[in-house]
PDB file of N, CA and C in Angstrom:
ATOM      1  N   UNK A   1      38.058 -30.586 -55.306  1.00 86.00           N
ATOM      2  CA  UNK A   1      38.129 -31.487 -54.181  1.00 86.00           C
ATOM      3  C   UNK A   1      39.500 -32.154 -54.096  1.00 86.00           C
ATOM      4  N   UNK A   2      39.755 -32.276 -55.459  1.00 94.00           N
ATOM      5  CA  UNK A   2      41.575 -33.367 -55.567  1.00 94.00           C
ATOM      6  C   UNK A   2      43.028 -32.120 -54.520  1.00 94.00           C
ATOM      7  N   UNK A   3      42.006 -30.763 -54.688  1.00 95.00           N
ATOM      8  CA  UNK A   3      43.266 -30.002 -54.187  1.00 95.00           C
ATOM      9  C   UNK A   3      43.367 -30.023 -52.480  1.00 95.00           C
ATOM     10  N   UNK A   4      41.688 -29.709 -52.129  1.00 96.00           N
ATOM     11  CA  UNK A   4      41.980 -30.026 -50.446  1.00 96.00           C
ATOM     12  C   UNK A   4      42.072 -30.935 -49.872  1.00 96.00           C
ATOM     13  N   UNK A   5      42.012 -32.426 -50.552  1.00 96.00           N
ATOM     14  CA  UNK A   5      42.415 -33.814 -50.341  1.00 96.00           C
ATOM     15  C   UNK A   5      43.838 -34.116 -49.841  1.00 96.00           C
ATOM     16  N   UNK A   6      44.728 -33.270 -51.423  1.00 97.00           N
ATOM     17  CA  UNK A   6      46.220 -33.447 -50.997  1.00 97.00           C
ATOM     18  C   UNK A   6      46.730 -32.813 -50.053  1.00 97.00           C
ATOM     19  N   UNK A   7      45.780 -31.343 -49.840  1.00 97.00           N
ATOM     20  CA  UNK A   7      46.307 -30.741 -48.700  1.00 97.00           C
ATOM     21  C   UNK A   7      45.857 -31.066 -47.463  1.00 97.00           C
ATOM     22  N   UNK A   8      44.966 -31.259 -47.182  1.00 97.00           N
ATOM     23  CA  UNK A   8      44.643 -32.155 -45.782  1.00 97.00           C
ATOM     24  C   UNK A   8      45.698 -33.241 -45.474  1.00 97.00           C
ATOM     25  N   UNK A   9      46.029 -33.987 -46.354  1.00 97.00           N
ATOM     26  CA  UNK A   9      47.037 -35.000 -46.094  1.00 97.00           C
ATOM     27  C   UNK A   9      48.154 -34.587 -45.759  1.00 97.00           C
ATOM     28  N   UNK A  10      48.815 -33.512 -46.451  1.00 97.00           N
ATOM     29  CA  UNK A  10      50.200 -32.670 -46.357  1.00 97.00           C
ATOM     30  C   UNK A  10      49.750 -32.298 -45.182  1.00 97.00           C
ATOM     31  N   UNK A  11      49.110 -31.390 -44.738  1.00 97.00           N
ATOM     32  CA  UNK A  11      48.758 -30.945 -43.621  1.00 97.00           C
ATOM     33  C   UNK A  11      48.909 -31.999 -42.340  1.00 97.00           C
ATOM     34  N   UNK A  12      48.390 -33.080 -42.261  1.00 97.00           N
ATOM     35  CA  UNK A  12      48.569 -33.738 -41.372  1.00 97.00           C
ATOM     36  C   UNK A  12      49.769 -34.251 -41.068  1.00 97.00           C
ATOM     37  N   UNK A  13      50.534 -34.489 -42.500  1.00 96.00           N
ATOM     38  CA  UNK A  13      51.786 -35.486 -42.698  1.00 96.00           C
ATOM     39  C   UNK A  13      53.288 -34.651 -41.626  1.00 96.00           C
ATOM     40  N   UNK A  14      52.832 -32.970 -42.028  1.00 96.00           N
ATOM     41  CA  UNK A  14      53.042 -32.091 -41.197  1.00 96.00           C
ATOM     42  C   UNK A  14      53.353 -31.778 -39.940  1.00 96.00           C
ATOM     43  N   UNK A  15      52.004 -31.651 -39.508  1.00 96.00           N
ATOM     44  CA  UNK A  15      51.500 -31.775 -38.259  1.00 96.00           C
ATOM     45  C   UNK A  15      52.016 -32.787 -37.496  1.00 96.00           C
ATOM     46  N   UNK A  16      51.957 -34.214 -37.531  1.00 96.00           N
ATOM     47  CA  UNK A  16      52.334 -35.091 -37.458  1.00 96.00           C
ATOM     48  C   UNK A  16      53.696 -36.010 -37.568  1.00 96.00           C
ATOM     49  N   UNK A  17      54.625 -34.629 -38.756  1.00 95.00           N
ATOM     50  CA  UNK A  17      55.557 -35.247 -38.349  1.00 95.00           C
ATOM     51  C   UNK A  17      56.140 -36.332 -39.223  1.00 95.00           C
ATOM     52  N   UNK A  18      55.605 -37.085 -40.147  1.00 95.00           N
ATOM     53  CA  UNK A  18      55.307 -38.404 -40.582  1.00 95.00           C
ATOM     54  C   UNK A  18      56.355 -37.957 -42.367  1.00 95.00           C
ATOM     55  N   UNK A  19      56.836 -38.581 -42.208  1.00 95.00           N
ATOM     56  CA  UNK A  19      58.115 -38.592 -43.510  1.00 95.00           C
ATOM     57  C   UNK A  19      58.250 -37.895 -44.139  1.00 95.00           C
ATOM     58  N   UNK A  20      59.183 -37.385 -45.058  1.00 96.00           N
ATOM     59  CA  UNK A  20      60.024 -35.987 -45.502  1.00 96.00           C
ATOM     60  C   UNK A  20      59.175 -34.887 -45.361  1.00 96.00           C
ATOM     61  N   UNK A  21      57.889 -34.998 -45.182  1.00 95.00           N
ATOM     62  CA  UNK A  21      56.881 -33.720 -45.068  1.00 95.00           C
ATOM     63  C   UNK A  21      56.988 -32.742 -44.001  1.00 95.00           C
ATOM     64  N   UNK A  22      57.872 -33.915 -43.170  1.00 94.00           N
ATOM     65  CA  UNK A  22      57.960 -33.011 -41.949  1.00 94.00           C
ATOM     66  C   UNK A  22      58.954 -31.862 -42.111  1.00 94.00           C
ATOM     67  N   UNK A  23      60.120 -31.823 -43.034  1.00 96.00           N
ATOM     68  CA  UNK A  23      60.895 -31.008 -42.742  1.00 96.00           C
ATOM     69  C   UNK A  23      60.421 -30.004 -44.610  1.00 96.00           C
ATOM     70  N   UNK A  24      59.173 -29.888 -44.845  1.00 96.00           N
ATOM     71  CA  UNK A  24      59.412 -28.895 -46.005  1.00 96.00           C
ATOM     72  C   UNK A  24      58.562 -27.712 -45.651  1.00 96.00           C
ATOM     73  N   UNK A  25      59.023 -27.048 -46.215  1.00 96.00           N
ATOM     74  CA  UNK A  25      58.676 -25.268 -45.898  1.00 96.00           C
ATOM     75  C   UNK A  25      56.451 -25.701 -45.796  1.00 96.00           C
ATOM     76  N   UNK A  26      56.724 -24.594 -44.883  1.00 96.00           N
ATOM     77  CA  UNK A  26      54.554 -24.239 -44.802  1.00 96.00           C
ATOM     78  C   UNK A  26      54.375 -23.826 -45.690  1.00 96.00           C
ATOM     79  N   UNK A  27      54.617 -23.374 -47.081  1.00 96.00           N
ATOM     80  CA  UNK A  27      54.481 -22.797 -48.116  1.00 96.00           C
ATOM     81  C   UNK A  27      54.327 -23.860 -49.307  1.00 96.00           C
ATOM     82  N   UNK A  28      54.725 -25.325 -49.181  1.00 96.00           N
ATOM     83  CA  UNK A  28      54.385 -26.000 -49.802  1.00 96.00           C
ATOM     84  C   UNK A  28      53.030 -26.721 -49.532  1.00 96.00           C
ATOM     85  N   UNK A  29      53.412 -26.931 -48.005  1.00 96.00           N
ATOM     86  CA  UNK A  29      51.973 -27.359 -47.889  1.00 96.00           C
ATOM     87  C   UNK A  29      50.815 -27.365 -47.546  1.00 96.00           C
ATOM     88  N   UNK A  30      50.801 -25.515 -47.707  1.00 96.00           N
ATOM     89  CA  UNK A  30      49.679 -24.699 -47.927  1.00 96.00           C
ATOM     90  C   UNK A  30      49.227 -24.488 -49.390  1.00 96.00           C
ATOM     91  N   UNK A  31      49.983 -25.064 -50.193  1.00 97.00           N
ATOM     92  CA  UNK A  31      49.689 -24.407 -51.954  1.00 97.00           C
ATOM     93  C   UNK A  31      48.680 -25.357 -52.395  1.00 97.00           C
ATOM     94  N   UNK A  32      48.183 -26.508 -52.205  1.00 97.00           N
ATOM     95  CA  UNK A  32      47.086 -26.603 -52.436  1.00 97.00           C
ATOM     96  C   UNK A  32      46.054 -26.322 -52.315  1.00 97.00           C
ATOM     97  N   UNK A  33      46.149 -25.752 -50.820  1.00 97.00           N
ATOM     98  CA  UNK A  33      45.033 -24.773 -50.473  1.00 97.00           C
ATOM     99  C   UNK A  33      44.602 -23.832 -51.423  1.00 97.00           C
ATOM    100  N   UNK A  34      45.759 -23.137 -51.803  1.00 97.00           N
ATOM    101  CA  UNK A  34      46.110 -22.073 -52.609  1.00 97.00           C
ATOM    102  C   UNK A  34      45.307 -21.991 -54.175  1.00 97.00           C
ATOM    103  N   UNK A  35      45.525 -23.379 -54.340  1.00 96.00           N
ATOM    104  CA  UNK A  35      44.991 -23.993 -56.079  1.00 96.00           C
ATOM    105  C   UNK A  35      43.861 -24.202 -55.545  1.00 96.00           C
ATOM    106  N   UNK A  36      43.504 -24.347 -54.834  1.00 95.00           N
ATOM    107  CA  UNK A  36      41.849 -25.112 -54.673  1.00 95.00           C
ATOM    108  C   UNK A  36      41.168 -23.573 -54.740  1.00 95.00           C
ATOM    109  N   UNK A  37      41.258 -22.200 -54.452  1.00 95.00           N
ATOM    110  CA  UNK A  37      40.870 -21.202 -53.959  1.00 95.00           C
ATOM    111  C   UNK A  37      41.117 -20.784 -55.483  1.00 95.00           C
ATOM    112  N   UNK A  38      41.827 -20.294 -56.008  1.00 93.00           N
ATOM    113  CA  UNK A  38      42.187 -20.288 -57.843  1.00 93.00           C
ATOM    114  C   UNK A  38      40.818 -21.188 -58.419  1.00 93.00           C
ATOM    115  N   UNK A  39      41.064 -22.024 -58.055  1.00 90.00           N
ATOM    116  CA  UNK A  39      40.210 -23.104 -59.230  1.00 90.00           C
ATOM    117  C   UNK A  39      39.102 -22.628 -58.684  1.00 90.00           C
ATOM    118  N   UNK A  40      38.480 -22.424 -57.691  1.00 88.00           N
ATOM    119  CA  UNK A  40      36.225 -22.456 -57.594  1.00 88.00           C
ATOM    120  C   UNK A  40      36.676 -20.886 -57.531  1.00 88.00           C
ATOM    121  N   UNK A  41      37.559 -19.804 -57.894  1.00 90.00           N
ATOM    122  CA  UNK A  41      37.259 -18.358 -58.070  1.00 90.00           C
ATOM    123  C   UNK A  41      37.607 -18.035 -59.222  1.00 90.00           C
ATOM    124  N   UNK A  42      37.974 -18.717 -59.994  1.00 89.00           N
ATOM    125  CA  UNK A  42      39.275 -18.488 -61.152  1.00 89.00           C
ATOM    126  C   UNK A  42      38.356 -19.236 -62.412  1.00 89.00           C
ATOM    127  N   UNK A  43      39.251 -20.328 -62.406  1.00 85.00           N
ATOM    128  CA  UNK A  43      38.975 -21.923 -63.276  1.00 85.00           C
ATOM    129  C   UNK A  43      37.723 -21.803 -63.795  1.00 85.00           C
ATOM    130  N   UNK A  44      36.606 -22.027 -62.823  1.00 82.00           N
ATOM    131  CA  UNK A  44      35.784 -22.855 -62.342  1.00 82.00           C
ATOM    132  C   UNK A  44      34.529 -21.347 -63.422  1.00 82.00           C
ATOM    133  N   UNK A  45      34.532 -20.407 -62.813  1.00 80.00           N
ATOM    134  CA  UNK A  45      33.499 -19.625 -63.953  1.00 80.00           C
ATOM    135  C   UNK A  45      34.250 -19.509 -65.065  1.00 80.00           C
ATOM    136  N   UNK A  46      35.459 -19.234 -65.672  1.00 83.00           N
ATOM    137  CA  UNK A  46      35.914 -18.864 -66.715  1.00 83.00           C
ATOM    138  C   UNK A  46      35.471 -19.981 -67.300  1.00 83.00           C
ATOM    139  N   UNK A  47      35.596 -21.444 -67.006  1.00 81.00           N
ATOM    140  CA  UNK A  47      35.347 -22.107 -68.402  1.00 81.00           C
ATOM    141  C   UNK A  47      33.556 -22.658 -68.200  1.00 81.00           C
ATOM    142  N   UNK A  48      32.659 -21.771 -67.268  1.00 74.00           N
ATOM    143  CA  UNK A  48      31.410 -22.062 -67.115  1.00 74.00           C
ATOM    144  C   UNK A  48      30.754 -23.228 -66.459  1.00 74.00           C
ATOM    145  N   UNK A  49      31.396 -24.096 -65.911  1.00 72.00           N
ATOM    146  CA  UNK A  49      31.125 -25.190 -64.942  1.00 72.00           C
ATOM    147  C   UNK A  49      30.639 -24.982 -63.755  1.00 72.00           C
ATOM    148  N   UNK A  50      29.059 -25.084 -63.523  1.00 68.00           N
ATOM    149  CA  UNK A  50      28.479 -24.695 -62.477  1.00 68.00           C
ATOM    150  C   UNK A  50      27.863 -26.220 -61.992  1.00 68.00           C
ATOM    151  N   UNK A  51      27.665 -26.225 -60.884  1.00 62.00           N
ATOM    152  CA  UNK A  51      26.834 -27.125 -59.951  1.00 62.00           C
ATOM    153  C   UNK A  51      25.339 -27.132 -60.328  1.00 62.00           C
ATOM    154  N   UNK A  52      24.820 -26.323 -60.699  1.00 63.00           N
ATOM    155  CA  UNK A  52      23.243 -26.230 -60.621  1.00 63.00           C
ATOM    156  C   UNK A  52      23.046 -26.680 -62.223  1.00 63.00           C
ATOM    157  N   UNK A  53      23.882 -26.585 -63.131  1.00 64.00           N
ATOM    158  CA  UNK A  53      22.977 -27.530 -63.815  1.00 64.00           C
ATOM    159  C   UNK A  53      22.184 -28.388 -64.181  1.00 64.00           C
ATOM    160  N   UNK A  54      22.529 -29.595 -63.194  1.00 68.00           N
ATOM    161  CA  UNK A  54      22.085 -30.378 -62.761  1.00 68.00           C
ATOM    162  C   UNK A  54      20.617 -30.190 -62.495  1.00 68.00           C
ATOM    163  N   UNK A  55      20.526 -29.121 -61.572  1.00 74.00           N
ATOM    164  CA  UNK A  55      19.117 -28.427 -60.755  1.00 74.00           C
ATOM    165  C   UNK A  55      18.545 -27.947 -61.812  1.00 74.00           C
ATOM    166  N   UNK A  56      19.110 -27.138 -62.822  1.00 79.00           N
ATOM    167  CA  UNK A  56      18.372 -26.596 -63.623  1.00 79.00           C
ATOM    168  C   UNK A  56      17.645 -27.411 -64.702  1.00 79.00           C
ATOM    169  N   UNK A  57      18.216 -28.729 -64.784  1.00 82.00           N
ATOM    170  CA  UNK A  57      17.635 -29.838 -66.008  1.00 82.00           C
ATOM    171  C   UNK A  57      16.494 -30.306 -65.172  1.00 82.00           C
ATOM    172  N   UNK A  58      16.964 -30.641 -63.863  1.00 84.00           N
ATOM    173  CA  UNK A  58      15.436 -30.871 -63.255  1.00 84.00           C
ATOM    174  C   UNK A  58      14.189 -30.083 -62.775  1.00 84.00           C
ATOM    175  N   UNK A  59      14.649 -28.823 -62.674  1.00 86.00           N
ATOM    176  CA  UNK A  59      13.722 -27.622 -62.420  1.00 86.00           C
ATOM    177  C   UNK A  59      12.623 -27.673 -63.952  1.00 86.00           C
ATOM    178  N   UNK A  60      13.792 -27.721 -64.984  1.00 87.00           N
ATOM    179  CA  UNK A  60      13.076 -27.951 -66.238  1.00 87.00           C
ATOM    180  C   UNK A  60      12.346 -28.711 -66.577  1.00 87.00           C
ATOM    181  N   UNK A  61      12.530 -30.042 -65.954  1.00 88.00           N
ATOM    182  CA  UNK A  61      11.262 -31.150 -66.279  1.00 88.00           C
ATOM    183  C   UNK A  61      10.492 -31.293 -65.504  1.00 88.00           C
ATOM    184  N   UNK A  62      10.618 -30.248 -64.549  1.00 89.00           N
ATOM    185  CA  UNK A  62       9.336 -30.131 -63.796  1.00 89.00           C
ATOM    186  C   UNK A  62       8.789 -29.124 -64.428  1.00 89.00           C
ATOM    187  N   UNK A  63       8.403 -28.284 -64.669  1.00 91.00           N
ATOM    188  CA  UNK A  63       7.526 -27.261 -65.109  1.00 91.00           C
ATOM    189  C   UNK A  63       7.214 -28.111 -66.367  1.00 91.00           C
ATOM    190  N   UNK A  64       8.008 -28.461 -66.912  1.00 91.00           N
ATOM    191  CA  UNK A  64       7.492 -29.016 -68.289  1.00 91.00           C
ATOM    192  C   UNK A  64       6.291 -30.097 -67.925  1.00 91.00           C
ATOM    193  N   UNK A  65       6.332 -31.198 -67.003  1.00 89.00           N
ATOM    194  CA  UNK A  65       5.375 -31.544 -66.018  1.00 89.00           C
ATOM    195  C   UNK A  65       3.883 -31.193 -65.983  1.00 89.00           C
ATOM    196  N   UNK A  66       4.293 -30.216 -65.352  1.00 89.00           N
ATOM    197  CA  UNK A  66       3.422 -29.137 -65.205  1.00 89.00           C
ATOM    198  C   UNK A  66       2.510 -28.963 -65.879  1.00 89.00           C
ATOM    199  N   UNK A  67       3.179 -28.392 -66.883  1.00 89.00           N
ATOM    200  CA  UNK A  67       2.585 -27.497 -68.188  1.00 89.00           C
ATOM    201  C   UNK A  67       1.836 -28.859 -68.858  1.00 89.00           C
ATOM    202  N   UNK A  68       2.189 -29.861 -69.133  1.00 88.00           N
ATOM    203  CA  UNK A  68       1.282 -31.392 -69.440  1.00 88.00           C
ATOM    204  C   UNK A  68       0.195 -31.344 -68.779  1.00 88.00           C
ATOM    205  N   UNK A  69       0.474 -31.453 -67.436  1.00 87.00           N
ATOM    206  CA  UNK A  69      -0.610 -32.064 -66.274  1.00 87.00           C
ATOM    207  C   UNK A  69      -1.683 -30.559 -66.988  1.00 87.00           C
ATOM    208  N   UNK A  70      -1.215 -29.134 -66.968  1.00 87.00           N
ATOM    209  CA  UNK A  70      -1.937 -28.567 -67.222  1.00 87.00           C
ATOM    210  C   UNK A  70      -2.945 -27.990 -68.482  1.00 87.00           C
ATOM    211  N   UNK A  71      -1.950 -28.758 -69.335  1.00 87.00           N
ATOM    212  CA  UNK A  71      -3.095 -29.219 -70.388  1.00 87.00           C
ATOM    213  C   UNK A  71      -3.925 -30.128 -70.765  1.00 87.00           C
ATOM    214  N   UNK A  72      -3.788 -31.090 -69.561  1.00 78.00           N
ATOM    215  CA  UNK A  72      -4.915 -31.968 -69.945  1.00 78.00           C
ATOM    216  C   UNK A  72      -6.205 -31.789 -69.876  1.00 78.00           C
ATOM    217  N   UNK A  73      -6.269 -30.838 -68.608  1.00 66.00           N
ATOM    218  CA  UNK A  73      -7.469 -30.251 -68.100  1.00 66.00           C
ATOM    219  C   UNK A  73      -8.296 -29.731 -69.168  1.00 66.00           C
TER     220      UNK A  73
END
């Protein structure tokens, strides 16, 4: 998220015109784009950092739940 943050901003600063940004190459301030696309294809599985963990700890205490409620019976 820190990469399309800076680039949205560059991008606008750009666009817009708005202090030294205006006069540096599109190649700079497209490269965050660039890193952000690296990092969630690259980065992001190599060192195993997924989103659903989260989901999966709670998927887990639900069945586990479950499996209670279903032994009480």
């Amino acid at each position: 998220m820190f990469f399309l943050g800076v680039g949205i901003v560059l991008l606008l600063m750009k666009y817009f015109e708005i202090g030294p940004v205006a006069s540096w190459s599109w190649f700079i301030i497209l490269a965050p784009f660039l890193a952000a696309i690296i990092w969630w294809e690259m980065i992001v599985p190599a060192l195993g950092i997924r989103q659903k963990s989260g989901e999966d700890v709670a998927e887990q205490a639900k069945k586990e739940r479950i499996r209670k409620q279903l032994n009480k019976r």
